[in-house]
CSV table of C-alpha atoms in Angstrom, one decimal:
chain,number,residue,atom,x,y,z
A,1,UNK,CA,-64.8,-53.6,17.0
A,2,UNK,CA,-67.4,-56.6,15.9
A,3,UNK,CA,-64.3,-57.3,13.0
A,4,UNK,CA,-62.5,-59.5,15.4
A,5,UNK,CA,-64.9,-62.4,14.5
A,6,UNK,CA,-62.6,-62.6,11.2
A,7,UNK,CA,-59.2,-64.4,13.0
A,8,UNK,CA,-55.9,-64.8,12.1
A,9,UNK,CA,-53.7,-67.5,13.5
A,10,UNK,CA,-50.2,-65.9,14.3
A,11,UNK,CA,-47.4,-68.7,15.0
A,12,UNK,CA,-43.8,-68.0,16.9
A,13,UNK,CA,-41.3,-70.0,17.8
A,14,UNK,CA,-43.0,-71.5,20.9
A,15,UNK,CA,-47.0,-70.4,20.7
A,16,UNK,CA,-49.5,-69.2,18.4
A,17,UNK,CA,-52.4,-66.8,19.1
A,18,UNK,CA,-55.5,-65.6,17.3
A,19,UNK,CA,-56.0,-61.8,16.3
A,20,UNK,CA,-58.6,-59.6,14.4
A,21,UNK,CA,-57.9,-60.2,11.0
A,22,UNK,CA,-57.6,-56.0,10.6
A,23,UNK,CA,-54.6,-55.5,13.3
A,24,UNK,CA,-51.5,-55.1,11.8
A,25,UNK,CA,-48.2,-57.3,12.8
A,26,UNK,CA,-45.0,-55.5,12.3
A,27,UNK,CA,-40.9,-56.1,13.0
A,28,UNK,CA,-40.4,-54.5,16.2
A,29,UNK,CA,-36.2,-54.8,15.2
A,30,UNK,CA,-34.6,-51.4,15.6
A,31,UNK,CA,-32.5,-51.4,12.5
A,32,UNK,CA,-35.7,-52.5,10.3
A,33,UNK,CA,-38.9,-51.5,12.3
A,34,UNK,CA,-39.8,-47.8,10.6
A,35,UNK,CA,-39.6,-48.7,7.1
A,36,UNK,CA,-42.0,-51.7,8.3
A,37,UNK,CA,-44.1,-49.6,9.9
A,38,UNK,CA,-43.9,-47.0,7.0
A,39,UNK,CA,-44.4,-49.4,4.3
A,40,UNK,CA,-47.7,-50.8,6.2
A,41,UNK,CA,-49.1,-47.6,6.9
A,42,UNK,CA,-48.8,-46.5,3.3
A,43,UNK,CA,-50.4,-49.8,2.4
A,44,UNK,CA,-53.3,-49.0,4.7
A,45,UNK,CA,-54.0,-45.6,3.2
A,46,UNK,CA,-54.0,-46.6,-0.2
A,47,UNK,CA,-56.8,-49.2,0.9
A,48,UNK,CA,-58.5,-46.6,2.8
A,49,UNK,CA,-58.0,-42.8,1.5
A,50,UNK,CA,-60.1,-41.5,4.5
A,51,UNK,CA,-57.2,-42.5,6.5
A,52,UNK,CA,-55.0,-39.8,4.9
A,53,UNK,CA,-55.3,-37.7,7.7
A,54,UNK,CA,-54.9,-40.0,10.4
A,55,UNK,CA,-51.3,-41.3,8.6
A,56,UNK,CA,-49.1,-39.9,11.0
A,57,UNK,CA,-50.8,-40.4,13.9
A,58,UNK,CA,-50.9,-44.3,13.1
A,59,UNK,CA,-46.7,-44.1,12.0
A,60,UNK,CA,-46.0,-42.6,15.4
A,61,UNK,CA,-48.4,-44.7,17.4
A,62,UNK,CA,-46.8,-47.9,15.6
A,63,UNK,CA,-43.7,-46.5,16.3
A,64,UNK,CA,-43.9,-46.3,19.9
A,65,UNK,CA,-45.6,-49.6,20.5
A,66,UNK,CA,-42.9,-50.8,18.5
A,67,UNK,CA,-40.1,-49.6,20.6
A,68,UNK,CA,-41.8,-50.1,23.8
A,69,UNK,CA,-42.2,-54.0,22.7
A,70,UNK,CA,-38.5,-54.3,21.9
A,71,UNK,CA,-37.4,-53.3,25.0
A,72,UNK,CA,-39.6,-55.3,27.2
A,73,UNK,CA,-38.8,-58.3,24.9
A,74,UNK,CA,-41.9,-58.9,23.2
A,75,UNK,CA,-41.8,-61.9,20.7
A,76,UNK,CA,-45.0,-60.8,18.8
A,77,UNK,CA,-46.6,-57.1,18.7
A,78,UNK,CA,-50.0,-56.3,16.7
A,79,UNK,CA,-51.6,-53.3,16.2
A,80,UNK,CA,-55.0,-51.9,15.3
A,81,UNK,CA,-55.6,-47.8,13.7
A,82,UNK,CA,-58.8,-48.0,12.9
A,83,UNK,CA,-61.6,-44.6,12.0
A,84,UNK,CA,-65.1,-46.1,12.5
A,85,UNK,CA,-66.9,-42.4,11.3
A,86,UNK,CA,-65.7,-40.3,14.6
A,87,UNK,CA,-62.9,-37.5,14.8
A,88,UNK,CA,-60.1,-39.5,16.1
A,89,UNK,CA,-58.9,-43.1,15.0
A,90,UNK,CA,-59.8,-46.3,18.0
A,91,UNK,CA,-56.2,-47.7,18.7
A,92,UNK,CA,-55.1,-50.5,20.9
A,93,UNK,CA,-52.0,-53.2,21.2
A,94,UNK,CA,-51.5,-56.5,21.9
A,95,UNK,CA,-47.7,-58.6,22.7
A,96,UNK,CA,-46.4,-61.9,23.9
A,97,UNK,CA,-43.4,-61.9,25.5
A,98,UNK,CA,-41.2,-64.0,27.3
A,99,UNK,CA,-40.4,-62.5,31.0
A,100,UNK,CA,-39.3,-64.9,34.3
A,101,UNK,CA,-37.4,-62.9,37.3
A,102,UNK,CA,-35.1,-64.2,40.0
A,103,UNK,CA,-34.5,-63.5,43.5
A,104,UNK,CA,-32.4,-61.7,46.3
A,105,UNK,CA,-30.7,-64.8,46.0
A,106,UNK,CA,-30.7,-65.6,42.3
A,107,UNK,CA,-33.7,-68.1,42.5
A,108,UNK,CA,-36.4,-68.6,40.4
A,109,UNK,CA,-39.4,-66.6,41.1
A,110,UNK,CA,-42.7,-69.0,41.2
A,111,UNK,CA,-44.5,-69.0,37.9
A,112,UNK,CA,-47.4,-70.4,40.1
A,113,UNK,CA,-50.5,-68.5,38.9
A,114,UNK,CA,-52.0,-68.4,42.6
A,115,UNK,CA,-48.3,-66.9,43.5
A,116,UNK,CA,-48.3,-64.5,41.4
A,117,UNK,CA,-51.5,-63.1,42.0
A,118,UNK,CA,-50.8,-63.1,45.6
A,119,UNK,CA,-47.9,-60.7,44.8
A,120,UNK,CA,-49.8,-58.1,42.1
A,121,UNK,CA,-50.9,-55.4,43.9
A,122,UNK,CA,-54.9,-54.1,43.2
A,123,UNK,CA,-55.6,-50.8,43.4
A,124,UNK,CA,-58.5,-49.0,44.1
A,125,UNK,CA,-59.9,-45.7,42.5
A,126,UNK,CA,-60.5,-43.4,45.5
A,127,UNK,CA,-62.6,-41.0,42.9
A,128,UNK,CA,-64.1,-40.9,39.6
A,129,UNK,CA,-61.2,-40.5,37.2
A,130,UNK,CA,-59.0,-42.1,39.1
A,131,UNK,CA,-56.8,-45.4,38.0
A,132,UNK,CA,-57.4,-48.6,39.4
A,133,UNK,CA,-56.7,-52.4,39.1
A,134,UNK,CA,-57.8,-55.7,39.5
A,135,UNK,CA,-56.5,-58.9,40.2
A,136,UNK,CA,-57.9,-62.3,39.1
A,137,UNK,CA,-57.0,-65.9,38.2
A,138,UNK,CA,-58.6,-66.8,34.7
A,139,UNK,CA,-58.5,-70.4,32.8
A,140,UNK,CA,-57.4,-70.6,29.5
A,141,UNK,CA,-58.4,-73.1,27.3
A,142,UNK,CA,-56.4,-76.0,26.4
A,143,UNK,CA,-53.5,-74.2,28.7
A,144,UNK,CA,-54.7,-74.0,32.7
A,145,UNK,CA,-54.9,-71.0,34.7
A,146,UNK,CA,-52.8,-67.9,34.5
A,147,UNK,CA,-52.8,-64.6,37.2
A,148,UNK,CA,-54.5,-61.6,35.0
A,149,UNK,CA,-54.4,-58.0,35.5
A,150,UNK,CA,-56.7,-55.4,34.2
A,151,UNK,CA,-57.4,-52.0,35.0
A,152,UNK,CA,-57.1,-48.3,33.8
A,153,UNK,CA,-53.3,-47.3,35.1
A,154,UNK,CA,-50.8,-44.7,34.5
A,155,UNK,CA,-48.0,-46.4,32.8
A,156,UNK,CA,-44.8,-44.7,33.1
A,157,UNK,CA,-43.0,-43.3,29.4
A,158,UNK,CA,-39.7,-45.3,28.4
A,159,UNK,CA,-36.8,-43.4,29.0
A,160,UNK,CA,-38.9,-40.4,29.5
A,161,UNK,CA,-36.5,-38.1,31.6
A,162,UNK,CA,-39.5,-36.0,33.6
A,163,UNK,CA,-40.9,-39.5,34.7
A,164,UNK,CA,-44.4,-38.6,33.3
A,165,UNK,CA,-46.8,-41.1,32.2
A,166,UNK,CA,-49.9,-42.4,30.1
A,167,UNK,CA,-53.1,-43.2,30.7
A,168,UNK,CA,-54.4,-46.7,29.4
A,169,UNK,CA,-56.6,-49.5,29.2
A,170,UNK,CA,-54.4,-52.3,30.6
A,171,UNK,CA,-54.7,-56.0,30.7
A,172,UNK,CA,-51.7,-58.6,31.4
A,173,UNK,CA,-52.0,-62.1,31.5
A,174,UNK,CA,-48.9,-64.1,33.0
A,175,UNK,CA,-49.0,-67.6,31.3
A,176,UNK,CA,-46.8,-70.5,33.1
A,177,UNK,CA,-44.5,-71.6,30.4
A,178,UNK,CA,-44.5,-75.4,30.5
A,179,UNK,CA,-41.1,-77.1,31.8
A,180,UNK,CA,-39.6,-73.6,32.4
A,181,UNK,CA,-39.2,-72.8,36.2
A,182,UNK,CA,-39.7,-69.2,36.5
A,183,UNK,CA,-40.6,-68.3,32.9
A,184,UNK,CA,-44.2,-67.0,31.9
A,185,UNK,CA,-45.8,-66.3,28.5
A,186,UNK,CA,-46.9,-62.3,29.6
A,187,UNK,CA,-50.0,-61.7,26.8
A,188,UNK,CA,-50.7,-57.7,27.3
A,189,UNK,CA,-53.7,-55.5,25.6
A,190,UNK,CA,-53.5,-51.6,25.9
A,191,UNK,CA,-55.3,-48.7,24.6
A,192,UNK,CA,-55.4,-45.0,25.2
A,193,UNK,CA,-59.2,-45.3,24.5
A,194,UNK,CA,-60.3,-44.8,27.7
A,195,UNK,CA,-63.7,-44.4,26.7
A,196,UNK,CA,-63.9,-48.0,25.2
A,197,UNK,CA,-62.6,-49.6,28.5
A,198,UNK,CA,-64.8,-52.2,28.6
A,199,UNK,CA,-64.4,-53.1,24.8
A,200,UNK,CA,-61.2,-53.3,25.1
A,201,UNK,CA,-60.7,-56.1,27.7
A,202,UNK,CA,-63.9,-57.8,25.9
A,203,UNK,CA,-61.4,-57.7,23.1
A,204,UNK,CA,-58.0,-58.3,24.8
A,205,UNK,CA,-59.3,-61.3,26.9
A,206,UNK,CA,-60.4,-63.1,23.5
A,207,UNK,CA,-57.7,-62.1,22.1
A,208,UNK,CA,-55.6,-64.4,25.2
A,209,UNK,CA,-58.0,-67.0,25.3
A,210,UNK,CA,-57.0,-68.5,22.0
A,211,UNK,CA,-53.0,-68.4,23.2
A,212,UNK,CA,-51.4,-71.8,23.0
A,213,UNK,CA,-48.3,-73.2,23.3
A,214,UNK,CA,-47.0,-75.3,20.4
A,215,UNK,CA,-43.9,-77.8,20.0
């Protein structure tokens, strides 16, 4: 975890963010995104024989991030896989995407970050084990204040036909997008490493502090 001192600078069209220097960046296109993901993979192992057991556990997780990111129309997706000595590899995600909503009445929805915390519902765990979530306001340098969430939630499988869900460390950020009524810059970390909770939004909320917008 203490690797995300080593940065890189990622730059889209519109914004550039900071991660771990270790997480992995990959096409989330449908027609391209497995060879990607296979061809980094392979790269990873050949760096790191340990990992040999863990490769298809990282293709598929990739995989599914991937596809998850594509339809919610993420602009940027990174990934960490990483074995630190115990039985199963620490995962987690990070994407920007682009997301505004509209109306009954074909309006703009308020990118206001006090309006849209007003409408994110918390949620309190009634027991240990439970899922729950928070909501805040947070300032992000050189960028204002954005509406966060964070919590551990049950997020609901894509196009899963028995409706069920996963459990994961969750954080999203909603970012006004300068000039663009309705439009925000939604920065979200996940994990299935419950455990690590707390690392995680250390890691995701550094991670979204070095967002900015460029052009």
């Amino acid at each position: 975890m203490a690797r995300y001192m080593e940065a890189l600078t990622v730059e889209r069209g519109g914004f550039r963010i900071k991660v771990p220097e270790s997480w992995w960046e990959f096409d989330v296109r449908p027609e391209s995104r497995d060879d990607s993901i296979r061809r980094m993979v392979n790269e990873r192992v050949r760096q790191q024989p340990e990992l040999e057991q863990y490769r298809d556990t990282y293709v598929d997780f990739l995989r599914k991030a991937a596809a998850d990111a594509w339809k919610s129309g993420a602009l940027y997706c990174g990934c960490m896989a990483e074995s630190f000595g115990g039985d199963t590899p620490i995962t987690g995600s990070v994407t920007v995407s682009l997301v505004g909503g509209r109306n009954e009445r074909g309006e703009s929805l308020s990118n206001d970050p006090a309006v849209i915390a007003s409408q994110l519902a918390v949620k309190e765990a009634k027991r240990d084990g439970d899922s729950w979530r928070k909501v805040t306001t947070v300032d992000i340098p050189g960028v204002g204040p954005a509406a966060r969430t964070y919590g551990i939630e049950d997020i609901a499988v894509p196009g899963d036909a028995l409706n069920r869900t996963i459990r994961a460390v969750l954080m999203q950020t909603y970012i006004p997008v300068p000039g663009q009524e309705g439009k925000v810059a939604l920065v979200a970390g996940s994990s299935q490493v419950l455990d690590l909770a707390d690392s995680f939004f250390d890691i995701f909320d550094a991670i979204t502090s070095t967002f900015r917008f460029t052009g």
